[in-house]
Coordinates of C-alpha atoms and ligand atoms in Angstrom, one line a residue:
M1 CA -27.2 83.6 -43.6
R2 CA -24.8 81.2 -45.3
K3 CA -25.7 81.9 -48.9
T4 CA -24.5 85.4 -49.4
N5 CA -26.0 85.7 -52.9
S6 CA -29.4 85.1 -51.6
L7 CA -31.9 87.9 -51.0
M8 CA -31.6 87.6 -47.3
G9 CA -27.9 87.5 -47.7
R10 CA -27.9 90.8 -49.6
L11 CA -30.0 92.3 -46.8
L12 CA -27.8 91.2 -44.0
R13 CA -24.4 90.8 -45.6
G14 CA -21.5 92.1 -43.6
A15 CA -23.4 92.7 -40.4
A16 CA -23.8 90.3 -37.5
V17 CA -26.7 92.3 -36.3
A18 CA -29.8 92.3 -38.4
F19 CA -31.6 95.3 -37.0
V20 CA -31.2 97.7 -34.1
A21 CA -34.6 98.6 -32.7
L22 CA -36.4 100.9 -30.4
F23 CA -38.9 99.4 -28.1
G24 CA -42.5 100.2 -28.6
T25 CA -45.6 98.1 -28.2
A26 CA -44.0 94.7 -28.9
S27 CA -45.7 91.7 -27.6
H28 CA -43.8 88.7 -26.3
A29 CA -44.2 85.0 -26.2
A30 CA -43.2 82.3 -23.6
A31 CA -44.6 78.8 -24.0
P32 CA -48.3 79.1 -23.1
G33 CA -50.5 76.0 -22.8
I34 CA -53.1 74.3 -20.7
T35 CA -53.1 72.0 -17.7
G36 CA -55.6 69.2 -17.1
S37 CA -58.0 69.0 -14.4
T38 CA -55.6 67.4 -11.9
G39 CA -55.6 65.5 -8.8
T40 CA -52.2 64.6 -7.4
G41 CA -50.2 62.8 -10.1
T42 CA -53.0 62.8 -12.7
A43 CA -53.8 65.1 -15.6
T44 CA -57.1 64.8 -17.5
F45 CA -57.8 66.7 -20.7
N46 CA -61.1 66.6 -22.7
L47 CA -60.3 67.5 -26.3
S48 CA -62.4 67.9 -29.4
A49 CA -61.5 67.8 -33.1
A50 CA -63.4 70.4 -35.0
P51 CA -63.4 72.4 -38.2
G52 CA -62.7 76.1 -38.3
Y53 CA -61.0 78.9 -40.3
I54 CA -57.5 80.3 -39.8
S55 CA -56.2 83.4 -41.3
Q56 CA -53.0 84.2 -43.3
P57 CA -51.4 87.6 -43.7
D58 CA -52.3 87.8 -47.3
G59 CA -56.0 87.9 -46.2
T60 CA -56.8 84.3 -47.1
S61 CA -59.1 82.5 -44.7
V62 CA -58.2 78.8 -44.7
Y63 CA -60.7 76.0 -43.9
S64 CA -58.8 73.8 -41.4
W65 CA -59.3 71.1 -38.7
G66 CA -57.8 71.4 -35.3
Y67 CA -57.9 70.0 -31.8
G68 CA -59.4 72.2 -29.1
C69 CA -61.0 72.0 -25.7
A70 CA -64.3 70.2 -25.4
S71 CA -67.0 72.8 -24.7
T72 CA -67.6 71.3 -21.2
F73 CA -63.9 71.3 -20.3
A74 CA -62.4 74.2 -18.3
P75 CA -58.6 73.8 -18.3
G76 CA -56.0 75.6 -16.3
F77 CA -53.6 77.9 -18.1
L78 CA -49.8 78.4 -17.8
P79 CA -48.0 80.6 -17.4
G80 CA -50.7 82.1 -15.2
T81 CA -49.5 85.6 -15.8
I82 CA -50.6 85.6 -19.5
T83 CA -53.8 87.6 -19.8
G84 CA -56.8 86.6 -21.9
A85 CA -56.0 83.0 -22.2
S86 CA -58.6 80.8 -23.8
C87 CA -59.0 77.3 -25.3
P88 CA -61.5 77.3 -28.2
T89 CA -63.1 74.0 -29.5
M90 CA -60.8 74.3 -32.5
Q91 CA -57.4 75.8 -32.7
L92 CA -54.2 75.4 -34.8
P93 CA -52.0 74.0 -33.5
G94 CA -54.0 72.2 -30.8
P95 CA -53.7 73.2 -27.2
T96 CA -50.2 72.7 -25.7
L97 CA -50.7 70.1 -23.0
I98 CA -48.5 70.8 -19.9
V99 CA -48.1 67.9 -17.4
N100 CA -45.6 66.8 -14.8
Q101 CA -43.3 63.9 -15.2
G102 CA -44.8 60.8 -13.8
D103 CA -48.4 62.0 -14.2
A104 CA -51.0 59.6 -15.2
V105 CA -52.4 61.4 -18.3
T106 CA -55.9 60.9 -19.6
V107 CA -56.9 62.5 -22.9
T108 CA -60.5 62.1 -24.0
L109 CA -61.3 63.0 -27.6
T110 CA -64.6 63.6 -29.3
N111 CA -64.9 64.0 -33.0
N112 CA -66.9 67.1 -34.2
L113 CA -65.5 67.1 -37.7
P114 CA -68.0 66.9 -40.5
A115 CA -69.3 63.4 -41.2
A116 CA -67.5 63.4 -44.6
A117 CA -64.2 63.6 -42.7
G118 CA -64.7 60.2 -41.0
N119 CA -63.0 59.0 -37.9
T120 CA -60.1 60.7 -36.1
S121 CA -57.7 60.0 -33.3
I122 CA -54.6 61.1 -31.4
L123 CA -51.1 59.5 -31.3
F124 CA -48.7 60.3 -28.5
P125 CA -45.4 59.0 -29.9
G126 CA -42.8 57.9 -27.3
F127 CA -45.3 56.9 -24.7
A128 CA -47.0 53.5 -23.9
V129 CA -50.6 54.5 -24.6
T130 CA -53.7 52.5 -23.7
A131 CA -56.6 53.4 -25.9
S132 CA -60.2 52.6 -25.2
G133 CA -63.6 53.5 -26.5
G134 CA -64.5 54.4 -30.1
T135 CA -63.6 52.0 -32.8
P136 CA -60.4 50.3 -33.8
G137 CA -58.3 52.1 -36.5
V138 CA -55.0 51.2 -38.2
L139 CA -52.8 52.8 -35.5
T140 CA -55.1 53.4 -32.5
Q141 CA -58.7 53.6 -31.3
E142 CA -60.6 56.2 -33.3
A143 CA -63.5 58.5 -32.5
P144 CA -66.4 58.5 -35.0
T145 CA -68.0 61.8 -36.1
G146 CA -71.1 63.1 -34.4
G147 CA -69.4 64.2 -31.2
S148 CA -71.2 61.7 -28.9
V149 CA -68.7 58.7 -28.8
A150 CA -65.5 59.5 -27.1
V151 CA -62.2 57.7 -27.3
T152 CA -59.8 57.8 -24.3
Y153 CA -56.0 57.6 -24.3
T154 CA -54.1 57.0 -21.1
F155 CA -50.4 56.9 -20.5
V156 CA -47.8 57.8 -17.9
A157 CA -45.8 60.9 -18.8
D158 CA -42.6 59.2 -17.8
K159 CA -40.3 61.2 -20.1
A160 CA -39.6 64.9 -19.6
G161 CA -39.1 67.4 -22.4
T162 CA -41.0 68.4 -25.5
H163 CA -43.2 65.9 -27.3
S164 CA -45.6 66.1 -30.3
Y165 CA -49.1 64.7 -30.7
Y166 CA -51.1 64.4 -33.9
S167 CA -53.8 62.5 -35.7
G168 CA -53.2 58.8 -36.3
T169 CA -56.0 58.6 -38.9
Q170 CA -55.5 59.4 -42.6
G171 CA -52.3 61.3 -41.6
D172 CA -51.6 62.8 -45.0
L173 CA -55.0 64.6 -44.9
Q174 CA -55.6 65.1 -41.2
V175 CA -52.2 66.4 -40.1
E176 CA -52.2 68.7 -43.2
M177 CA -55.6 70.0 -42.2
G178 CA -54.1 71.0 -38.8
L179 CA -54.7 68.1 -36.3
Y180 CA -51.4 68.3 -34.3
G181 CA -50.1 69.9 -31.1
A182 CA -47.5 69.8 -28.4
L183 CA -47.1 68.0 -25.1
I184 CA -44.7 69.4 -22.5
V185 CA -43.6 67.2 -19.7
L186 CA -41.9 69.1 -16.8
P187 CA -39.3 67.2 -14.8
T188 CA -40.2 66.3 -11.2
T189 CA -36.6 66.9 -10.0
I190 CA -34.9 70.2 -10.5
P191 CA -31.1 70.3 -10.5
T192 CA -29.7 72.3 -7.5
N193 CA -27.7 74.6 -9.8
C194 CA -30.7 76.1 -11.5
Q195 CA -31.7 79.7 -10.8
N196 CA -34.7 80.3 -8.5
T197 CA -35.8 83.2 -10.7
P198 CA -34.3 84.6 -14.0
N199 CA -33.1 87.5 -11.9
D200 CA -31.1 85.8 -9.2
T201 CA -28.2 88.0 -8.1
A202 CA -25.9 85.4 -9.7
R203 CA -27.5 86.1 -13.1
G204 CA -28.4 89.8 -12.7
T205 CA -30.7 91.4 -10.2
D206 CA -34.0 92.9 -11.2
R207 CA -33.3 96.1 -13.2
G208 CA -37.1 96.7 -13.6
G209 CA -38.0 97.3 -10.0
G210 CA -39.6 94.0 -9.5
A211 CA -41.3 93.8 -12.9
Q212 CA -39.1 91.1 -14.4
S213 CA -41.5 88.2 -13.7
D214 CA -40.7 84.5 -14.1
F215 CA -42.5 83.1 -17.1
R216 CA -40.9 79.6 -17.0
L217 CA -43.0 76.5 -16.8
A218 CA -40.1 75.0 -14.7
K219 CA -36.5 75.9 -13.8
A220 CA -35.1 73.1 -15.9
A221 CA -36.1 71.1 -19.0
F222 CA -34.7 67.9 -17.6
N223 CA -33.2 66.6 -14.3
H224 CA -29.7 67.5 -15.5
S225 CA -27.4 70.2 -14.4
S226 CA -27.0 71.4 -18.1
A227 CA -30.8 71.7 -18.6
C228 CA -31.4 74.8 -16.4
Y229 CA -33.0 77.8 -18.2
D230 CA -34.2 81.4 -17.7
R231 CA -36.7 81.7 -20.5
E232 CA -38.5 79.4 -22.9
Y233 CA -40.2 79.4 -26.2
L234 CA -42.1 76.7 -28.2
F235 CA -41.9 76.6 -32.0
Q236 CA -44.1 74.2 -34.0
F237 CA -43.1 74.3 -37.7
S238 CA -45.7 73.3 -40.3
E239 CA -46.6 74.0 -43.9
M240 CA -49.9 74.1 -45.7
D241 CA -51.0 73.3 -49.3
I242 CA -54.2 75.4 -49.7
E243 CA -55.4 73.1 -52.5
V244 CA -55.9 70.3 -50.1
H245 CA -57.9 72.6 -47.8
R246 CA -60.0 73.8 -50.7
Q247 CA -60.9 70.3 -51.8
A248 CA -61.8 69.4 -48.2
E249 CA -63.9 72.5 -47.8
A250 CA -65.8 71.8 -51.1
Q251 CA -66.7 68.3 -49.8
K252 CA -67.4 69.0 -46.1
D253 CA -71.1 68.8 -46.4
V254 CA -71.3 65.6 -48.4
S255 CA -73.5 63.2 -46.5
C256 CA -71.5 60.2 -45.3
A257 CA -71.8 57.2 -43.0
Q258 CA -68.4 55.6 -43.5
A259 CA -65.7 55.4 -40.8
T260 CA -63.1 56.3 -43.4
G261 CA -65.1 59.4 -44.5
C262 CA -66.3 60.2 -47.9
M263 CA -63.9 62.9 -49.0
I264 CA -61.8 62.3 -52.2
V265 CA -59.0 64.7 -51.6
S266 CA -55.7 64.5 -53.5
T267 CA -52.7 65.2 -51.3
E268 CA -50.2 64.9 -54.1
P269 CA -48.6 66.7 -55.8
Y270 CA -47.8 68.6 -52.6
V271 CA -47.2 72.3 -53.2
P272 CA -47.4 74.2 -49.9
T273 CA -47.6 78.0 -50.1
Y274 CA -48.1 78.8 -46.4
F275 CA -45.3 78.1 -43.8
M276 CA -46.2 78.6 -40.2
I277 CA -44.7 78.7 -36.8
N278 CA -47.3 77.9 -34.1
G279 CA -50.0 78.1 -36.7
R280 CA -49.2 81.7 -37.8
S281 CA -47.1 83.2 -40.6
M282 CA -44.8 86.3 -40.4
P283 CA -45.8 89.0 -39.4
D284 CA -49.0 87.6 -37.7
L285 CA -46.8 85.6 -35.4
M286 CA -45.5 88.8 -33.8
E287 CA -49.0 89.6 -32.5
P288 CA -49.9 88.7 -28.9
N289 CA -50.8 85.3 -27.6
Y290 CA -54.6 84.9 -27.6
A291 CA -55.1 87.9 -29.8
L292 CA -58.8 88.3 -30.5
H293 CA -58.3 88.7 -34.2
F294 CA -56.8 85.2 -34.4
P295 CA -59.6 83.2 -32.6
N296 CA -58.3 79.8 -33.8
Q297 CA -54.5 80.6 -33.7
P298 CA -53.8 81.5 -30.1
Y299 CA -50.1 81.1 -30.0
N300 CA -47.5 83.5 -31.2
A301 CA -43.7 83.2 -31.9
N302 CA -41.9 86.3 -30.7
P303 CA -38.8 85.5 -28.6
H304 CA -37.0 88.1 -26.4
M305 CA -34.1 87.7 -24.1
H306 CA -31.5 89.5 -22.1
P307 CA -27.7 89.1 -22.8
G308 CA -26.5 85.9 -21.0
E309 CA -29.9 84.4 -20.3
L310 CA -30.2 80.7 -21.0
T311 CA -33.2 80.4 -23.3
L312 CA -34.8 77.0 -23.8
L313 CA -36.1 76.3 -27.3
R314 CA -38.8 73.7 -27.6
I315 CA -39.0 72.7 -31.3
I316 CA -41.4 70.4 -33.1
G317 CA -41.4 69.6 -36.8
T318 CA -44.9 69.0 -38.1
G319 CA -46.3 68.5 -41.6
R320 CA -44.4 66.8 -44.4
W321 CA -41.3 68.9 -45.1
Q322 CA -38.0 69.2 -43.3
H323 CA -37.6 72.6 -41.8
P324 CA -34.0 73.9 -41.4
F325 CA -34.7 76.6 -38.9
H326 CA -31.7 78.9 -38.3
E327 CA -31.4 80.8 -35.0
H328 CA -29.1 83.8 -35.9
G329 CA -26.7 85.1 -33.3
N330 CA -25.5 81.8 -31.9
H331 CA -25.7 78.1 -32.2
V332 CA -28.2 76.0 -30.2
R333 CA -26.9 73.4 -27.7
I334 CA -29.2 70.5 -28.1
L335 CA -30.3 68.8 -24.9
A336 CA -32.7 66.2 -26.2
R337 CA -34.4 64.7 -29.3
D338 CA -37.9 63.3 -29.0
G339 CA -37.6 63.8 -25.2
N340 CA -34.5 61.7 -25.0
L341 CA -31.7 63.6 -23.1
I342 CA -28.5 63.1 -25.0
T343 CA -25.7 62.3 -22.5
T344 CA -22.4 60.4 -22.3
A345 CA -21.9 57.2 -20.3
T346 CA -20.8 59.5 -17.4
N347 CA -24.0 61.6 -17.7
K348 CA -22.4 64.6 -19.3
L349 CA -24.5 66.5 -21.9
A350 CA -23.5 65.2 -25.3
G351 CA -26.0 67.0 -27.5
P352 CA -24.6 68.7 -30.6
L353 CA -24.2 72.5 -31.1
L354 CA -26.5 73.2 -34.1
F355 CA -26.3 76.0 -36.7
T356 CA -29.7 75.1 -37.9
T357 CA -32.2 73.1 -35.8
T358 CA -33.5 71.0 -38.7
T359 CA -36.6 69.0 -37.9
T360 CA -37.9 66.1 -39.8
P361 CA -41.7 65.5 -39.6
G362 CA -42.7 64.5 -36.1
M363 CA -39.3 65.2 -34.6
T364 CA -38.9 67.3 -31.4
M365 CA -35.9 69.0 -29.9
D366 CA -35.1 70.7 -26.7
G367 CA -32.1 73.1 -26.9
I368 CA -30.5 76.0 -25.0
Y369 CA -29.7 79.2 -26.8
Q370 CA -27.7 82.1 -25.3
W371 CA -26.8 85.5 -26.7
T372 CA -23.8 87.3 -25.2
G373 CA -22.2 89.3 -28.0
K374 CA -19.1 87.1 -27.9
G375 CA -17.5 87.0 -31.3
L376 CA -18.9 90.3 -32.7
N377 CA -15.4 91.8 -32.5
W378 CA -16.7 95.2 -31.5
D379 CA -18.0 96.7 -28.3
A380 CA -21.8 96.3 -28.6
Y381 CA -22.4 98.9 -25.8
G382 CA -20.6 101.7 -27.6
H383 CA -17.9 102.1 -24.9
A384 CA -15.4 102.9 -27.6
N385 CA -17.4 106.1 -28.3
G386 CA -17.0 108.0 -25.2
I387 CA -18.7 105.9 -22.5
T388 CA -15.5 105.1 -20.6
T389 CA -17.0 105.0 -17.1
E390 CA -18.3 101.5 -17.5
T391 CA -15.7 98.8 -16.9
C392 CA -15.6 95.1 -18.0
V393 CA -13.9 92.7 -15.6
P394 CA -13.8 89.2 -17.1
D395 CA -14.9 86.2 -15.1
A396 CA -13.4 82.8 -15.6
N397 CA -15.3 82.5 -18.9
G398 CA -14.5 86.0 -20.1
Y399 CA -17.8 87.7 -19.3
Y400 CA -18.6 90.6 -17.0
T401 CA -20.8 88.9 -14.5
S402 CA -19.5 90.3 -11.2
A403 CA -21.7 93.4 -11.2
P404 CA -25.3 92.3 -11.7
T405 CA -26.6 95.8 -11.8
A406 CA -24.2 97.1 -14.5
N407 CA -25.7 98.2 -17.8
N408 CA -23.2 96.0 -19.5
Y409 CA -23.8 92.9 -17.4
Y410 CA -22.6 89.8 -19.3
E411 CA -20.5 91.8 -21.8
W412 CA -17.8 89.8 -23.5
C413 CA -14.8 91.7 -22.1
A414 CA -12.4 90.8 -24.9
D415 CA -14.3 93.2 -27.1
H416 CA -14.6 96.0 -24.5
L417 CA -13.7 99.4 -26.1
K418 CA -13.2 97.9 -29.6
P419 CA -14.6 100.4 -32.1
L420 CA -17.5 99.4 -34.4
E421 CA -16.6 101.0 -37.7
D422 CA -14.0 100.3 -40.3
K423 CA -14.6 103.3 -42.5
P424 CA -17.4 105.5 -41.3
F425 CA -19.3 107.2 -44.1
G426 CA -17.4 110.3 -45.1
Q427 CA -14.7 109.8 -42.4
V428 CA -11.4 108.1 -42.0
G429 CA -11.3 104.5 -40.9
K430 CA -11.0 103.7 -37.2
G431 CA -10.2 100.0 -37.4
G432 CA -13.4 98.3 -36.5
P433 CA -14.8 95.3 -38.4
V434 CA -18.0 96.8 -39.7
T435 CA -18.7 99.4 -42.4
L436 CA -22.1 101.0 -41.8
P437 CA -24.2 101.9 -44.8
D438 CA -24.9 105.4 -45.9
P439 CA -27.3 106.9 -43.3
N440 CA -29.5 108.2 -46.0
I441 CA -30.8 104.7 -46.8
F442 CA -32.0 104.2 -43.2
A443 CA -35.5 105.0 -42.0
F444 CA -35.4 105.9 -38.3
G445 CA -38.3 104.5 -36.4
P446 CA -39.4 101.2 -34.8
W447 CA -36.8 99.2 -36.6
Y448 CA -33.8 101.5 -36.4
S449 CA -33.2 103.8 -33.5
G450 CA -30.4 105.8 -35.0
S451 CA -27.8 104.0 -33.0
P452 CA -26.0 100.7 -33.6
Y453 CA -25.5 100.1 -29.8
L454 CA -27.2 97.9 -27.2
G455 CA -28.3 99.4 -24.0
P456 CA -29.9 102.3 -22.2
D457 CA -29.5 105.6 -23.8
A458 CA -27.9 103.9 -26.7
T459 CA -28.4 106.7 -29.1
A460 CA -27.2 109.3 -26.7
R461 CA -24.0 107.2 -26.3
A462 CA -23.5 107.2 -30.0
V463 CA -23.9 110.9 -30.6
G464 CA -22.0 111.9 -27.5
A465 CA -18.9 110.3 -28.8
T466 CA -15.4 111.3 -28.8
P467 CA -13.7 111.8 -31.1
V468 CA -16.4 111.1 -33.7
P469 CA -19.7 109.3 -33.5
P470 CA -20.3 106.4 -35.9
S471 CA -21.7 107.7 -39.1
G472 CA -25.4 107.6 -39.5
T473 CA -26.2 108.0 -35.8
V474 CA -29.1 110.3 -34.8
G475 CA -29.8 111.3 -31.2
N476 CA -33.0 109.9 -29.8
A477 CA -32.3 110.8 -26.2
G478 CA -33.6 108.4 -23.6
D479 CA -34.3 105.5 -25.9
E480 CA -33.2 102.0 -25.0
A481 CA -32.0 100.0 -28.0
G482 CA -31.9 96.3 -28.5
F483 CA -30.7 94.0 -31.2
F484 CA -33.0 92.0 -33.4
F485 CA -31.9 88.9 -35.1
M486 CA -33.8 87.2 -37.9
W487 CA -34.7 83.6 -37.0
H488 CA -36.0 81.8 -40.1
S489 CA -36.1 78.7 -42.2
H490 CA -33.0 78.2 -44.3
N491 CA -35.2 76.7 -47.0
E492 CA -35.8 80.2 -48.3
R493 CA -39.0 79.1 -50.1
E494 CA -40.4 78.9 -46.6
I495 CA -39.9 82.5 -45.7
T496 CA -42.6 83.6 -48.1
T497 CA -46.4 83.8 -47.7
N498 CA -48.2 82.7 -50.9
N499 CA -45.0 83.4 -52.8
A500 CA -44.5 86.9 -51.4
F501 CA -41.4 87.8 -49.3
P502 CA -41.2 88.4 -46.3
G503 CA -43.5 86.0 -44.7
G504 CA -43.8 82.4 -43.6
M505 CA -41.4 80.9 -41.2
L506 CA -39.6 84.0 -40.2
M507 CA -39.5 85.8 -36.8
M508 CA -37.4 88.4 -35.1
M509 CA -35.6 87.5 -31.9
G510 CA -35.0 90.5 -29.7
V511 CA -32.0 90.9 -27.4
D512 CA -33.1 93.5 -24.9
P513 CA -30.8 95.4 -22.6
W514 CA -31.1 94.2 -19.0
V515 CA -32.8 97.5 -18.0
Y516 CA -35.7 96.6 -20.3
V517 CA -38.4 94.6 -18.7
I518 CA -39.4 91.6 -20.8
D519 CA -43.2 91.3 -20.3
E520 CA -44.5 88.0 -21.6
T521 CA -48.0 88.6 -20.3
K522 CA -49.3 89.6 -23.8
Ligands
CU1 CU1 -30.0 82.7 -41.8

């Protein structure tokens, strides 16, 4: 938070850590999507545009339009370890299309929108698209309603990275209604310095007895030594003005034979009240991918990571507003914009380090985020409170990376043994940078474990302290505690749902101790 007088600022002021949490039934995320029916070097997708209803956390059911899989099309799903994957005929956002760089991509679209909606289409910005079939529109070939005439878009996916796709027909209405999605192009060449699995010995061996699976779509976002990653998440930001959707719903059954449709829908003034990431608002976005109670909103937004892991963020701005999304805990090193890797003349990464990854409509970004605890100015593992058997030997960069099985693997050694608290409640100050609140205002449970520390047995570490535990710690023996950071739009209007806080474009990023297995299968 930058504005300390804001509501969020009052909640979070003075603490680098938003929440310390126990682990329970949390679901996780990854970057799920579909693969085409492929031969070697080709990827074919048969999509439909169709109407449907999506749900918002205030109970509202919103009439929307979305791309989905044609009923005759059986795609493949990635990552293959995610259970219950499906591709309905309408979803919001549309299916994430995953292809390999160099693939000849063919996307066939049929239009199952109501006749009153008129023609529709798909644009793939950044690619040289050949469109055939259907009827000519302003920007591309369009598919008429009725579902029987298909339009086909072909292009070579020559550019790696994260790309958007969206309707090229009546964009102010059709994109607002939900006709947009993501295209991920995986590089054909992987740099030799990338990790084979997220748990290579160089980056920490498997602390979960073989359970720490690889959920990446690839080992690198681009063919560049700075583009390796260990985990990845896709975030599509959009907003929604329900009045537009109500007008469209009221006119959906009007009989119509015009290519331009027969709806008279005012898209101005534009007053959105729903702000979504991957088609869901907080807290719905924390539910599992493909959750049955969100039949047309299959993708969640629930990032987790271990300290030190390189996490690839695939970011797309959709809709009409700018979305200044802030990833708390560190800045994001940008690799590429709109799939264009940002490098110097000598091929060194030149992408900026961003405080907020602000997207304008249609813009995409690929960036690397890493959380290590560097800069906290206190020992996040509670070593200052009696756990002195664990050491911290700095590597050339200052991190403890020489002992992959250590609980405090990747600790920032300059803060090793630094106390947490300045003036513990009811006690004398110990010199740390943080003053904890009165323990009586905390509720212990899923969002606060009773310990401010990261790692296995974090609460036991806290209460077993010498000479005194931090105030407000309660022993919950055996618990593993992680840190949760609020990732949210810095346009604070956007962290509401229908004007109620919290909601909208807000998620919780979890830093889990290495001993905790991050299971992205749900
Ligand atoms: Cu913030």
